[in-house]
Amino acid sequence: LWTQSRIYLQLFKLKKNEVKEVQRILNEYNQK
């Protein structure tokens, strides 16, 4: 949970487009 919180805080600081890109990469990684 702590790590996820840090990730979410970092995503919150990013631009919306960057967040979408990171989410896409995370989704692809999780599907493997």
mmCIF file of N, CA and C in Angstrom:
data_model
loop_
_atom_site.group_PDB
_atom_site.id
_atom_site.type_symbol
_atom_site.label_atom_id
_atom_site.label_comp_id
_atom_site.label_asym_id
_atom_site.label_seq_id
_atom_site.Cartn_x
_atom_site.Cartn_y
_atom_site.Cartn_z
ATOM 1 N N LEU A 1 0.835 -1.199 0.000
ATOM 2 C CA LEU A 1 0.000 0.000 0.000
ATOM 3 C C LEU A 1 0.867 1.246 0.000
ATOM 4 N N TRP A 2 1.959 1.201 0.749
ATOM 5 C CA TRP A 2 2.834 2.371 0.822
ATOM 6 C C TRP A 2 3.407 2.688 -0.545
ATOM 7 N N THR A 3 3.854 1.652 -1.249
ATOM 8 C CA THR A 3 4.432 1.868 -2.577
ATOM 9 C C THR A 3 3.374 2.388 -3.530
ATOM 10 N N GLN A 4 2.187 1.820 -3.478
ATOM 11 C CA GLN A 4 1.112 2.274 -4.360
ATOM 12 C C GLN A 4 0.782 3.735 -4.083
ATOM 13 N N SER A 5 0.777 4.106 -2.808
ATOM 14 C CA SER A 5 0.484 5.495 -2.458
ATOM 15 C C SER A 5 1.514 6.422 -3.077
ATOM 16 N N ARG A 6 2.783 6.008 -3.029
ATOM 17 C CA ARG A 6 3.838 6.834 -3.609
ATOM 18 C C ARG A 6 3.636 6.951 -5.104
ATOM 19 N N ILE A 7 3.261 5.845 -5.743
ATOM 20 C CA ILE A 7 3.038 5.875 -7.196
ATOM 21 C C ILE A 7 1.890 6.821 -7.521
ATOM 22 N N TYR A 8 0.809 6.717 -6.758
ATOM 23 C CA TYR A 8 -0.348 7.566 -7.017
ATOM 24 C C TYR A 8 -0.009 9.035 -6.803
ATOM 25 N N LEU A 9 0.811 9.323 -5.812
ATOM 26 C CA LEU A 9 1.218 10.707 -5.580
ATOM 27 C C LEU A 9 2.027 11.227 -6.754
ATOM 28 N N GLN A 10 2.893 10.378 -7.291
ATOM 29 C CA GLN A 10 3.692 10.780 -8.452
ATOM 30 C C GLN A 10 2.787 10.996 -9.655
ATOM 31 N N LEU A 11 1.834 10.100 -9.865
ATOM 32 C CA LEU A 11 0.910 10.233 -10.992
ATOM 33 C C LEU A 11 0.091 11.509 -10.848
ATOM 34 N N PHE A 12 -0.290 11.829 -9.633
ATOM 35 C CA PHE A 12 -1.104 13.013 -9.384
ATOM 36 C C PHE A 12 -0.363 14.275 -9.811
ATOM 37 N N LYS A 13 0.963 14.245 -9.709
ATOM 38 C CA LYS A 13 1.774 15.412 -10.058
ATOM 39 C C LYS A 13 1.986 15.521 -11.565
ATOM 40 N N LEU A 14 1.767 14.418 -12.263
ATOM 41 C CA LEU A 14 1.999 14.432 -13.704
ATOM 42 C C LEU A 14 0.818 15.053 -14.439
ATOM 43 N N LYS A 15 1.071 15.397 -15.686
ATOM 44 C CA LYS A 15 -0.021 15.887 -16.521
ATOM 45 C C LYS A 15 -0.960 14.735 -16.839
ATOM 46 N N LYS A 16 -2.186 15.052 -17.183
ATOM 47 C CA LYS A 16 -3.178 14.010 -17.461
ATOM 48 C C LYS A 16 -2.707 13.089 -18.575
ATOM 49 N N ASN A 17 -2.120 13.633 -19.607
ATOM 50 C CA ASN A 17 -1.656 12.805 -20.722
ATOM 51 C C ASN A 17 -0.561 11.855 -20.268
ATOM 52 N N GLU A 18 0.312 12.332 -19.405
ATOM 53 C CA GLU A 18 1.399 11.489 -18.911
ATOM 54 C C GLU A 18 0.831 10.387 -18.029
ATOM 55 N N VAL A 19 -0.168 10.711 -17.247
ATOM 56 C CA VAL A 19 -0.800 9.711 -16.384
ATOM 57 C C VAL A 19 -1.412 8.610 -17.233
ATOM 58 N N LYS A 20 -2.092 9.002 -18.311
ATOM 59 C CA LYS A 20 -2.706 8.004 -19.194
ATOM 60 C C LYS A 20 -1.642 7.097 -19.789
ATOM 61 N N GLU A 21 -0.515 7.664 -20.163
ATOM 62 C CA GLU A 21 0.569 6.863 -20.743
ATOM 63 C C GLU A 21 1.105 5.875 -19.714
ATOM 64 N N VAL A 22 1.306 6.338 -18.497
ATOM 65 C CA VAL A 22 1.812 5.458 -17.441
ATOM 66 C C VAL A 22 0.805 4.353 -17.148
ATOM 67 N N GLN A 23 -0.473 4.692 -17.104
ATOM 68 C CA GLN A 23 -1.507 3.690 -16.846
ATOM 69 C C GLN A 23 -1.515 2.639 -17.942
ATOM 70 N N ARG A 24 -1.306 3.068 -19.195
ATOM 71 C CA ARG A 24 -1.282 2.123 -20.309
ATOM 72 C C ARG A 24 -0.115 1.152 -20.147
ATOM 73 N N ILE A 25 1.046 1.680 -19.773
ATOM 74 C CA ILE A 25 2.230 0.837 -19.580
ATOM 75 C C ILE A 25 1.995 -0.132 -18.422
ATOM 76 N N LEU A 26 1.415 0.357 -17.329
ATOM 77 C CA LEU A 26 1.150 -0.506 -16.179
ATOM 78 C C LEU A 26 0.159 -1.599 -16.553
ATOM 79 N N ASN A 27 -0.840 -1.264 -17.353
ATOM 80 C CA ASN A 27 -1.827 -2.263 -17.767
ATOM 81 C C ASN A 27 -1.169 -3.341 -18.608
ATOM 82 N N GLU A 28 -0.300 -2.945 -19.514
ATOM 83 C CA GLU A 28 0.393 -3.917 -20.358
ATOM 84 C C GLU A 28 1.307 -4.795 -19.500
ATOM 85 N N TYR A 29 1.956 -4.197 -18.525
ATOM 86 C CA TYR A 29 2.847 -4.954 -17.644
ATOM 87 C C TYR A 29 2.059 -5.968 -16.810
ATOM 88 N N ASN A 30 0.901 -5.549 -16.327
ATOM 89 C CA ASN A 30 0.086 -6.429 -15.485
ATOM 90 C C ASN A 30 -0.501 -7.582 -16.289
ATOM 91 N N GLN A 31 -0.679 -7.394 -17.586
ATOM 92 C CA GLN A 31 -1.282 -8.438 -18.418
ATOM 93 C C GLN A 31 -0.297 -9.557 -18.717
ATOM 94 N N LYS A 32 0.987 -9.311 -18.549
ATOM 95 C CA LYS A 32 1.992 -10.337 -18.854
ATOM 96 C C LYS A 32 1.950 -11.457 -17.816
#
